[in-house]
mmCIF file of N, CA, C and O in Angstrom:
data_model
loop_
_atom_site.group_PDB
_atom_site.id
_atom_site.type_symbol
_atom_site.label_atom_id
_atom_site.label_comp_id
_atom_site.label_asym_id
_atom_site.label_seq_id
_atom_site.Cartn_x
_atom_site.Cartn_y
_atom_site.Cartn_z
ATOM 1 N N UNK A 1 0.850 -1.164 0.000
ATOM 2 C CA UNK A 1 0.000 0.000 0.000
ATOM 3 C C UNK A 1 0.900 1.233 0.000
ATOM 4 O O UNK A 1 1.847 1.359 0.777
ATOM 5 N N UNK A 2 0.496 2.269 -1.055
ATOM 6 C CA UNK A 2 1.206 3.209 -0.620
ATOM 7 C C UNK A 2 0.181 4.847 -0.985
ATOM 8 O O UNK A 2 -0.779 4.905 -1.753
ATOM 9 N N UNK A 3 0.780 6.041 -0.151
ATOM 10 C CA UNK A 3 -0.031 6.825 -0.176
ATOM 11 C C UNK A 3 0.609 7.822 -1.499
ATOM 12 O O UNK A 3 1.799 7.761 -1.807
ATOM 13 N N UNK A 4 -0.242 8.607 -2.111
ATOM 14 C CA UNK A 4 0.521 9.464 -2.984
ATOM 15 C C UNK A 4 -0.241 10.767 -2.875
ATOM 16 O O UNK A 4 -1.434 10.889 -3.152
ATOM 17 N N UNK A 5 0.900 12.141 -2.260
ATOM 18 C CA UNK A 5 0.165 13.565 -1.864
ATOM 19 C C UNK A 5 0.181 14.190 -3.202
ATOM 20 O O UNK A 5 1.134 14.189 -3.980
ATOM 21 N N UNK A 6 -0.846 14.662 -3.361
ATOM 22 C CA UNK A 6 -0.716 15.825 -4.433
ATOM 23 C C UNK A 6 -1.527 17.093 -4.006
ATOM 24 O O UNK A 6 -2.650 17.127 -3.504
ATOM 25 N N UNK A 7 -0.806 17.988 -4.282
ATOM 26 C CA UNK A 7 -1.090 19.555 -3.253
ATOM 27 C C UNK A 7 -1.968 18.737 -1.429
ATOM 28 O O UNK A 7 -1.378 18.013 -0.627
ATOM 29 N N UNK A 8 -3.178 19.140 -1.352
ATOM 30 C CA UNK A 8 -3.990 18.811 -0.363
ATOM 31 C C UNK A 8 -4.724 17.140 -0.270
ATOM 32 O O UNK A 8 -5.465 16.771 0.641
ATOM 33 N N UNK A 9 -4.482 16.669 -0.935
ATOM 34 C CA UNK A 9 -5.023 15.516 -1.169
ATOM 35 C C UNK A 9 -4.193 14.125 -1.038
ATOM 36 O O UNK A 9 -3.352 13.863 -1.898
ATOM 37 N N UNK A 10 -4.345 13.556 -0.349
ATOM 38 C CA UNK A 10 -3.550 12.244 -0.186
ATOM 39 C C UNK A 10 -4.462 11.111 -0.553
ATOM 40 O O UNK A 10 -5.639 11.001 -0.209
ATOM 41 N N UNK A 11 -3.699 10.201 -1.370
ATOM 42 C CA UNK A 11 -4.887 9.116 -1.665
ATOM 43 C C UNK A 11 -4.143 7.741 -1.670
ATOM 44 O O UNK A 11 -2.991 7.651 -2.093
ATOM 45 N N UNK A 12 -4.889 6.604 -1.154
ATOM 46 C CA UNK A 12 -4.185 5.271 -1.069
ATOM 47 C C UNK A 12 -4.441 4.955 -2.537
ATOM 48 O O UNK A 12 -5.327 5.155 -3.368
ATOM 49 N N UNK A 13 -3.192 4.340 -2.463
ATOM 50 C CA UNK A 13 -2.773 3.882 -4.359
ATOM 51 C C UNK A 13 -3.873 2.929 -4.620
ATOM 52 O O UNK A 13 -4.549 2.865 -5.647
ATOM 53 N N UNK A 14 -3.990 2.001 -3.275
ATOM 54 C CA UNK A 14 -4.915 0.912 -3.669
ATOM 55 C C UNK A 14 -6.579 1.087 -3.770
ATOM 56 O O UNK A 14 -7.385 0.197 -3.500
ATOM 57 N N UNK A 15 -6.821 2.095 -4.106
ATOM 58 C CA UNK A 15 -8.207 2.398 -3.874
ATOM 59 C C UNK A 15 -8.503 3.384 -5.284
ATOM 60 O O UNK A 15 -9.613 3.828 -5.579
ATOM 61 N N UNK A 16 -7.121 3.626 -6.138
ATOM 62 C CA UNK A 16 -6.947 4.175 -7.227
ATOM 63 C C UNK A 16 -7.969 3.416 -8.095
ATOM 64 O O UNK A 16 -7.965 2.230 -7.766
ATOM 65 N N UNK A 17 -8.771 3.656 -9.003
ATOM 66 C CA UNK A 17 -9.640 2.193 -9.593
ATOM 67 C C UNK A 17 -9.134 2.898 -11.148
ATOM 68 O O UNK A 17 -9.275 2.014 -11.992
ATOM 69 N N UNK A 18 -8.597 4.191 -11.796
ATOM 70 C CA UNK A 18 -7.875 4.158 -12.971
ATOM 71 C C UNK A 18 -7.171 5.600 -13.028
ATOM 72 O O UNK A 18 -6.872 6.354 -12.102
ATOM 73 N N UNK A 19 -7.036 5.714 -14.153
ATOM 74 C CA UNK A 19 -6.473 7.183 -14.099
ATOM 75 C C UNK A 19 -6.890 7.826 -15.525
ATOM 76 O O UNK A 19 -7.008 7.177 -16.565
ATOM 77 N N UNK A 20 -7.065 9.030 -15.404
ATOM 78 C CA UNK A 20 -7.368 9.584 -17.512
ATOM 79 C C UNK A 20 -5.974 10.316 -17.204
ATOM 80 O O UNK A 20 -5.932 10.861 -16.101
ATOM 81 N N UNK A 21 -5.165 10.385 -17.766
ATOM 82 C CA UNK A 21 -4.114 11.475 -18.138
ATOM 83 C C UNK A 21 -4.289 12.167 -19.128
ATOM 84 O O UNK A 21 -3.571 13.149 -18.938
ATOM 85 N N UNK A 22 -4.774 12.275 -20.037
ATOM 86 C CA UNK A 22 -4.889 13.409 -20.844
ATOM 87 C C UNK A 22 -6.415 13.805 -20.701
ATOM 88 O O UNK A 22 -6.914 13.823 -21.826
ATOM 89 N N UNK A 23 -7.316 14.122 -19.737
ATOM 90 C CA UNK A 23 -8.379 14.731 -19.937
ATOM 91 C C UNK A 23 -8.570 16.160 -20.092
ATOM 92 O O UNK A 23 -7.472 16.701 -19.961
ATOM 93 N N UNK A 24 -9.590 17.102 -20.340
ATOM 94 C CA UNK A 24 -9.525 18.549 -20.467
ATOM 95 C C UNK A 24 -10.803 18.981 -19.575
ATOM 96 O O UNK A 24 -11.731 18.175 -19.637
ATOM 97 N N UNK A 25 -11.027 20.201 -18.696
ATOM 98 C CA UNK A 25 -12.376 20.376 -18.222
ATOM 99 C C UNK A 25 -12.865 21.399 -19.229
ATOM 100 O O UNK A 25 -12.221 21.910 -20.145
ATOM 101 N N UNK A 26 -14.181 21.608 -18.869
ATOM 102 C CA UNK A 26 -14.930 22.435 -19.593
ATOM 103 C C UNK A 26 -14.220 23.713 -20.188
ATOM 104 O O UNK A 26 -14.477 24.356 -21.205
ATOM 105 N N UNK A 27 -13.198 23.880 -19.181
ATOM 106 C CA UNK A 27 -12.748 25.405 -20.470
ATOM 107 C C UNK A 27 -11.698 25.507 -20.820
ATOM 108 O O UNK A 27 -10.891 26.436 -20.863
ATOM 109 N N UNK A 28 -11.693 23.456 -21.366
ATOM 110 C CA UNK A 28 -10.205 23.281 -21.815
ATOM 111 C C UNK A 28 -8.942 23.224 -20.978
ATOM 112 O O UNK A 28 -7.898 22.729 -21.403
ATOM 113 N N UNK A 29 -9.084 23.768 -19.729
ATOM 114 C CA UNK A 29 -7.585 23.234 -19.298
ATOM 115 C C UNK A 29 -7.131 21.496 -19.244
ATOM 116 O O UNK A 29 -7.880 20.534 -19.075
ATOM 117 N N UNK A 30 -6.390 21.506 -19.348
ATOM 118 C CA UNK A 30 -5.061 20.493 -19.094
ATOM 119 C C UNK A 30 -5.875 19.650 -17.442
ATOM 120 O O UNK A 30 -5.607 20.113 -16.333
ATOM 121 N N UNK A 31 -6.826 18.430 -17.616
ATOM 122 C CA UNK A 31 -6.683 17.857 -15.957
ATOM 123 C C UNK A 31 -6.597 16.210 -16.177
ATOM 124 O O UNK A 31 -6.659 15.531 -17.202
ATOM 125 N N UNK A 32 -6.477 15.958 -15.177
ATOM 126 C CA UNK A 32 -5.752 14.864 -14.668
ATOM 127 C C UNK A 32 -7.539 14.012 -13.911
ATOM 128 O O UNK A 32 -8.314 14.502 -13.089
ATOM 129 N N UNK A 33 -7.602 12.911 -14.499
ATOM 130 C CA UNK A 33 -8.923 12.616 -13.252
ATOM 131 C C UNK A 33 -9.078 11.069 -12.580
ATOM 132 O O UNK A 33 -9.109 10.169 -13.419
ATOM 133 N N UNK A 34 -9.140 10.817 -11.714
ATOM 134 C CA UNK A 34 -8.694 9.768 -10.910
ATOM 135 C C UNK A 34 -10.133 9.295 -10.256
ATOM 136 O O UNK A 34 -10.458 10.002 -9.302
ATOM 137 N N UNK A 35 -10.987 8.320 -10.557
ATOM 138 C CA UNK A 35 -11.730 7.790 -9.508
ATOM 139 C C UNK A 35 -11.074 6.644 -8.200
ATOM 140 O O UNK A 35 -10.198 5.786 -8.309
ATOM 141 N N UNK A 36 -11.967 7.085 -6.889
ATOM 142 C CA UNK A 36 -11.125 6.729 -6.452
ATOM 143 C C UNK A 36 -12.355 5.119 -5.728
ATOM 144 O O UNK A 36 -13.541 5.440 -5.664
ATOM 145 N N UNK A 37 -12.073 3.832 -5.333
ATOM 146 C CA UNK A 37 -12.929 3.398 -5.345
ATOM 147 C C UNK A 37 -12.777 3.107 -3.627
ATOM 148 O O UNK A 37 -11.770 2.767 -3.005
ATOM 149 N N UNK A 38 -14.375 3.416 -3.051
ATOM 150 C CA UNK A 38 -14.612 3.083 -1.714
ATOM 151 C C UNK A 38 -15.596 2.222 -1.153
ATOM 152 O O UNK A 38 -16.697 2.197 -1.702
ATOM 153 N N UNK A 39 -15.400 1.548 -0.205
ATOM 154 C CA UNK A 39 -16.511 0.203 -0.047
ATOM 155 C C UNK A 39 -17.557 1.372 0.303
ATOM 156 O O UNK A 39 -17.442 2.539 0.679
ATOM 157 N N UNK A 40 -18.836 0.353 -0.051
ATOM 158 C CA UNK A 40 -20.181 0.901 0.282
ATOM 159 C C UNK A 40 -21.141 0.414 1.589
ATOM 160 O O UNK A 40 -22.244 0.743 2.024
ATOM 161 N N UNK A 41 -20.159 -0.498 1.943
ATOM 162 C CA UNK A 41 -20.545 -1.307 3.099
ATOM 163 C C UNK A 41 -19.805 -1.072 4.699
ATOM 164 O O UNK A 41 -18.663 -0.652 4.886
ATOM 165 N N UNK A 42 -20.570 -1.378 5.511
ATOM 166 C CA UNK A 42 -19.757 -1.134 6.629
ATOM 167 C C UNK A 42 -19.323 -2.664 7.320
ATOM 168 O O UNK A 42 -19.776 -3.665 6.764
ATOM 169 N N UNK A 43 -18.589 -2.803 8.333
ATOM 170 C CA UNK A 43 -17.544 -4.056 8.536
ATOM 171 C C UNK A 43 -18.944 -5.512 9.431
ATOM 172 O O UNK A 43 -18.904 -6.718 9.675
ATOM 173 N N UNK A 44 -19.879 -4.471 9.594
ATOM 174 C CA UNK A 44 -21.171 -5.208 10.080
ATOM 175 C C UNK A 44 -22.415 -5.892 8.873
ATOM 176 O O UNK A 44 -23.521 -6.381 9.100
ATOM 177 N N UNK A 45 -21.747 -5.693 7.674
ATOM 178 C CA UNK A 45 -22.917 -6.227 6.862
ATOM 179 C C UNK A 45 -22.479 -7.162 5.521
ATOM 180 O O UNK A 45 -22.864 -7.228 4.353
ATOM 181 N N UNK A 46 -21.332 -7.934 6.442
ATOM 182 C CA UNK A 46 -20.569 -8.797 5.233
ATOM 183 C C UNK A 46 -21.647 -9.539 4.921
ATOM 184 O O UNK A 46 -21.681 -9.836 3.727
ATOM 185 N N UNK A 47 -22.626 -9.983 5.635
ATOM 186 C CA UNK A 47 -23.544 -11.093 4.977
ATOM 187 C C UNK A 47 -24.811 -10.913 4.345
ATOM 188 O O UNK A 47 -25.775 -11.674 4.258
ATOM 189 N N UNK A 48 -24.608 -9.687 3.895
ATOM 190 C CA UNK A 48 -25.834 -8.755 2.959
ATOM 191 C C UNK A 48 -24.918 -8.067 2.027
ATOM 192 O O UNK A 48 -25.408 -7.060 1.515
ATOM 193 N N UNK A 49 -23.635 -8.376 1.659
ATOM 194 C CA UNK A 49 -23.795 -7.682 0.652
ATOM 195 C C UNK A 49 -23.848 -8.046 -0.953
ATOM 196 O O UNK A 49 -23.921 -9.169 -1.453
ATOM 197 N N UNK A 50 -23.793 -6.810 -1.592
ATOM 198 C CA UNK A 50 -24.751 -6.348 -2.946
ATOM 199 C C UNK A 50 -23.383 -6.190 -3.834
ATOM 200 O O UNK A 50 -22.279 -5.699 -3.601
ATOM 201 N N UNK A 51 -24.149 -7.023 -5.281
ATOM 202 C CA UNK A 51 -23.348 -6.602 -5.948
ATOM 203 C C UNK A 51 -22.478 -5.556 -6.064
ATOM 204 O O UNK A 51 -21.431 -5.765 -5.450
ATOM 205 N N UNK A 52 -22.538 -4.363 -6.706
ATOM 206 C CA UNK A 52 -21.956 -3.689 -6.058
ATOM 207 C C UNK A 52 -21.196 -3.158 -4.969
ATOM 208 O O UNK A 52 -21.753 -2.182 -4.465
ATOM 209 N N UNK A 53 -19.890 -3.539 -4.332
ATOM 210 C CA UNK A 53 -19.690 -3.066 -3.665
ATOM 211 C C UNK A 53 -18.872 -2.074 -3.370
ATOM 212 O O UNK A 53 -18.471 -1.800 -2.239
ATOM 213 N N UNK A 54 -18.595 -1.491 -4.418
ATOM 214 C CA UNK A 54 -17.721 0.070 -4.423
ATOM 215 C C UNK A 54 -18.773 1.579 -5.082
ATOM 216 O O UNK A 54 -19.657 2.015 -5.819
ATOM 217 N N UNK A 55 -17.823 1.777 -4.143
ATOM 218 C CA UNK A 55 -19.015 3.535 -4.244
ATOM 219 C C UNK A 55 -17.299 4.224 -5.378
ATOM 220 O O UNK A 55 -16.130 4.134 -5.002
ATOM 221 N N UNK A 56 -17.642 4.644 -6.295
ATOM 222 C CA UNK A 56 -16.227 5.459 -7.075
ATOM 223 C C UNK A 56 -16.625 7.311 -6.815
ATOM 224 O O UNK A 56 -17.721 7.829 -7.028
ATOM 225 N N UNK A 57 -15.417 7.984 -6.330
ATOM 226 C CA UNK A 57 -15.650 9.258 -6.130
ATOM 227 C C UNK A 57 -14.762 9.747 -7.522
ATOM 228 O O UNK A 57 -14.155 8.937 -8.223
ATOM 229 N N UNK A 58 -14.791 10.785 -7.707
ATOM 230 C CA UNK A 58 -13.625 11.231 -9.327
ATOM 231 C C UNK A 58 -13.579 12.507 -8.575
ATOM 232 O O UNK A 58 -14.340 13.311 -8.036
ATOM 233 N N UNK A 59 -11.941 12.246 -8.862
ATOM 234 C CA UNK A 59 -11.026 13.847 -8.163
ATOM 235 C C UNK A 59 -10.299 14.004 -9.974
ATOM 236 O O UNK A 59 -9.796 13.272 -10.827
ATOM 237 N N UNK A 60 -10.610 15.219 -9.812
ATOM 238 C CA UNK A 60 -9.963 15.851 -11.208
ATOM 239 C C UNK A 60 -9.134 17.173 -10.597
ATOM 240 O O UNK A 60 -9.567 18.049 -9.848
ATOM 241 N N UNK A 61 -7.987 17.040 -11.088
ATOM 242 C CA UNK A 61 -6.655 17.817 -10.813
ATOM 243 C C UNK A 61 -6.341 18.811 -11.780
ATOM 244 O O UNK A 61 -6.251 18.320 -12.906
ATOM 245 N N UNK A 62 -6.156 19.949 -11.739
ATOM 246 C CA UNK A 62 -5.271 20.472 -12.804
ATOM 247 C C UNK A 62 -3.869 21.374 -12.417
ATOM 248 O O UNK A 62 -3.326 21.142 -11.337
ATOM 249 N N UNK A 63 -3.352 22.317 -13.253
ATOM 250 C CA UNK A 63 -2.643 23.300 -12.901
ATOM 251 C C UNK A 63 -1.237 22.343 -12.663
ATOM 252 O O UNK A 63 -1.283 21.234 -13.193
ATOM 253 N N UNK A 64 -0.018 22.685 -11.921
ATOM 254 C CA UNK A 64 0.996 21.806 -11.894
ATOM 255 C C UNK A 64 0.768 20.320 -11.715
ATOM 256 O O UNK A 64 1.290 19.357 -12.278
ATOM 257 N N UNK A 65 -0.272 20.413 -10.657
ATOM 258 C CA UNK A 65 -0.831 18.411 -10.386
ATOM 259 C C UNK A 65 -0.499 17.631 -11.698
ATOM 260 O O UNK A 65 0.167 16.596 -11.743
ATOM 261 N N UNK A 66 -0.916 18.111 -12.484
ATOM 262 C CA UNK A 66 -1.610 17.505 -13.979
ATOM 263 C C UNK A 66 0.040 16.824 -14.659
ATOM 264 O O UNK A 66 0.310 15.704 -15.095
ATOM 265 N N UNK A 67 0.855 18.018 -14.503
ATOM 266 C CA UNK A 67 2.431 17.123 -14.668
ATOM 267 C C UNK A 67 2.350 16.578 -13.856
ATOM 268 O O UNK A 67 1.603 15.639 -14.130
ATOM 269 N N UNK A 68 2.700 16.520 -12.781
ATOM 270 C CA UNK A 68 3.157 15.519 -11.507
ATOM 271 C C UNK A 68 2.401 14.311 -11.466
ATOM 272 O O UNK A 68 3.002 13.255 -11.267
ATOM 273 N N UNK A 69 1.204 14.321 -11.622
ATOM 274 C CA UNK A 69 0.323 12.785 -11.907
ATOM 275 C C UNK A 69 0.981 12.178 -13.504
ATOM 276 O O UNK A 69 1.574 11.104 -13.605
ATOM 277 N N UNK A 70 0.724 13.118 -14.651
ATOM 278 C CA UNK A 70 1.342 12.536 -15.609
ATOM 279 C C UNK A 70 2.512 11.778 -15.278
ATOM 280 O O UNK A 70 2.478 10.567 -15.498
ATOM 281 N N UNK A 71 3.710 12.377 -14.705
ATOM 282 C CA UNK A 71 5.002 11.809 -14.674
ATOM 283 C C UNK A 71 4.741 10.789 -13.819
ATOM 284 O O UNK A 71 4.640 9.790 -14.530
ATOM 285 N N UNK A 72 4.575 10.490 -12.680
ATOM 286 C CA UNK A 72 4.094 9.611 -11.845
ATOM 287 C C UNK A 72 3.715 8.159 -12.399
ATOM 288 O O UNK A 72 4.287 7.081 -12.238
ATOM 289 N N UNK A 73 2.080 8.637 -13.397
ATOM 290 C CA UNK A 73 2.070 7.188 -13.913
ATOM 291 C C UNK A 73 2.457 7.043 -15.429
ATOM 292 O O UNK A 73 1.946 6.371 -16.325
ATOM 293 N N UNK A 74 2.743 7.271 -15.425
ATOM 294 C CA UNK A 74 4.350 7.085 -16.798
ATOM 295 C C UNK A 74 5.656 6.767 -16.489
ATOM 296 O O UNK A 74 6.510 6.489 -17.332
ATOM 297 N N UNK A 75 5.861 6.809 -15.064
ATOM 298 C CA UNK A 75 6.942 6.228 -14.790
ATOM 299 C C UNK A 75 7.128 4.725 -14.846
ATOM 300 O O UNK A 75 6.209 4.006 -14.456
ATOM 301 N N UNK A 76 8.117 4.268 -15.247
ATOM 302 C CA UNK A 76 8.394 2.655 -15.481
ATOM 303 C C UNK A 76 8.906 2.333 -14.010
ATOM 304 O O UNK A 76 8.847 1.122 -13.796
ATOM 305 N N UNK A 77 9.221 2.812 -13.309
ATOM 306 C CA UNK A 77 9.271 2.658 -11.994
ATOM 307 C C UNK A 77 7.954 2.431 -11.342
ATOM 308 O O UNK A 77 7.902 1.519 -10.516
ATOM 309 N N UNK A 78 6.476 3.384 -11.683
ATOM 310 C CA UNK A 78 5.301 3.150 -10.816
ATOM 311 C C UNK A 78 4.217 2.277 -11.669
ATOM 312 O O UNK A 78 3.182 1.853 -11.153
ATOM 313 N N UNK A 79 4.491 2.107 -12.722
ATOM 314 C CA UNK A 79 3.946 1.645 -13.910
ATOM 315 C C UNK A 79 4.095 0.822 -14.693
ATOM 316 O O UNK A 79 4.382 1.486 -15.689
ATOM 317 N N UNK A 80 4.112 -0.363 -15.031
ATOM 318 C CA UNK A 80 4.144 -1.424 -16.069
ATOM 319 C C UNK A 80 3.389 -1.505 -17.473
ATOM 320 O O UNK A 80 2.405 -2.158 -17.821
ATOM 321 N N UNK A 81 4.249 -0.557 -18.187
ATOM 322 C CA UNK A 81 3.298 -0.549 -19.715
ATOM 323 C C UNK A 81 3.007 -1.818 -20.057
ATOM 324 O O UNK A 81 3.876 -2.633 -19.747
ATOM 325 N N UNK A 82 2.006 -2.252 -20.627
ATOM 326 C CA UNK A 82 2.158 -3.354 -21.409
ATOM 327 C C UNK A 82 1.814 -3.368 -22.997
ATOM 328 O O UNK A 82 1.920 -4.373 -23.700
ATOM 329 N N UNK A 83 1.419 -2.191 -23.413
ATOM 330 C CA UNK A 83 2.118 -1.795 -25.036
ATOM 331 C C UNK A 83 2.854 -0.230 -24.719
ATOM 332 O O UNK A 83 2.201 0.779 -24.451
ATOM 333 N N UNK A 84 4.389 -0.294 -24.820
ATOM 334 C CA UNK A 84 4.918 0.615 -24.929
ATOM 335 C C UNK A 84 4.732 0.987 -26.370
ATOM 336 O O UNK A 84 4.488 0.350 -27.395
ATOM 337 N N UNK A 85 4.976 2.489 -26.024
ATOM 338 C CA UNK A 85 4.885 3.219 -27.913
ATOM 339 C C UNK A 85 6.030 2.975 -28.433
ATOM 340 O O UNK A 85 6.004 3.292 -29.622
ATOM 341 N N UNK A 86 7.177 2.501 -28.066
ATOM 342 C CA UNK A 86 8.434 2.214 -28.781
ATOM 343 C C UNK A 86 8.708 0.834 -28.973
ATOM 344 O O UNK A 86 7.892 0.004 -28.572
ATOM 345 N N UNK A 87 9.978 0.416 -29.656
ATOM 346 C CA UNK A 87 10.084 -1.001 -29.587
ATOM 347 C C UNK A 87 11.537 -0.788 -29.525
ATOM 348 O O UNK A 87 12.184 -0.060 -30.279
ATOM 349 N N UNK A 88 12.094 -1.669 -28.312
ATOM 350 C CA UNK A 88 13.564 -1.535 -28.214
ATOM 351 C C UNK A 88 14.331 -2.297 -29.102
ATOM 352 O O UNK A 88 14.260 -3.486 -28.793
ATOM 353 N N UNK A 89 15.237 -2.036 -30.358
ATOM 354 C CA UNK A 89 15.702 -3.163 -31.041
ATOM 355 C C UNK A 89 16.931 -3.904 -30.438
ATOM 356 O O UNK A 89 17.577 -3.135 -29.726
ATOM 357 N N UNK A 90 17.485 -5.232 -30.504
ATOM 358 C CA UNK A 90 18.183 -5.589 -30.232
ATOM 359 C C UNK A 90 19.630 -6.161 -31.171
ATOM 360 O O UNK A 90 19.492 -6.703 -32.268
ATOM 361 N N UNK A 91 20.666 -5.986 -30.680
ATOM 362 C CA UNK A 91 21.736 -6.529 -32.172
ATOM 363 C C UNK A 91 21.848 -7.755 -31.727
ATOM 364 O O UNK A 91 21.667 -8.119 -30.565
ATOM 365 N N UNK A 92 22.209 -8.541 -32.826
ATOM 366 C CA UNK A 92 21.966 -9.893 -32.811
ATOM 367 C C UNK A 92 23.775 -9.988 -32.876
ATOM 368 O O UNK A 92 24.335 -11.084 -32.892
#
């Protein structure tokens, strides 16, 4: 588990459910938007529950955030592409 701050906002990675990196808001700026996913249940009603069991909130970022999330999950360090846009060649 790990936490990641951006300006006022701290959020557990594991509750991340995706990310848009290139989104725009209504007057076009540059944002970043993250739902974040939270149980809908409390620790007393394991034996009722409903399909559903995540409530998703969406935090949309802009202004410097918007790099700092970009770089973040584009990093091959926090991130595992699995179609990179390049292809590394190799010499035989």
């Amino acid at each position: 588990m790990t936490f990641i701050k951006i300006q006022n906002v701290v959020m557990n990675s594991s509750c991340v459910a995706a990310i848009k990196l290139n989104n725009q808001t209504v007057l076009g700026e540059k944002s970043v938007s993250v739902p974040l996913a939270t149980p809908q249940f409390s620790l007393f009603q394991w034996d009722t529950i409903a399909q559903n069991l995540y409530h998703y909130k969406w935090i949309e970022f802009t202004g410097q955030a918007v790099i700092t999330l970009q770089d973040y999950f584009t990093s091959f360090n926090n991130v595992i592409d699995l179609l990179p846009q390049y292809q590394e060649s190799s010499v035989v």
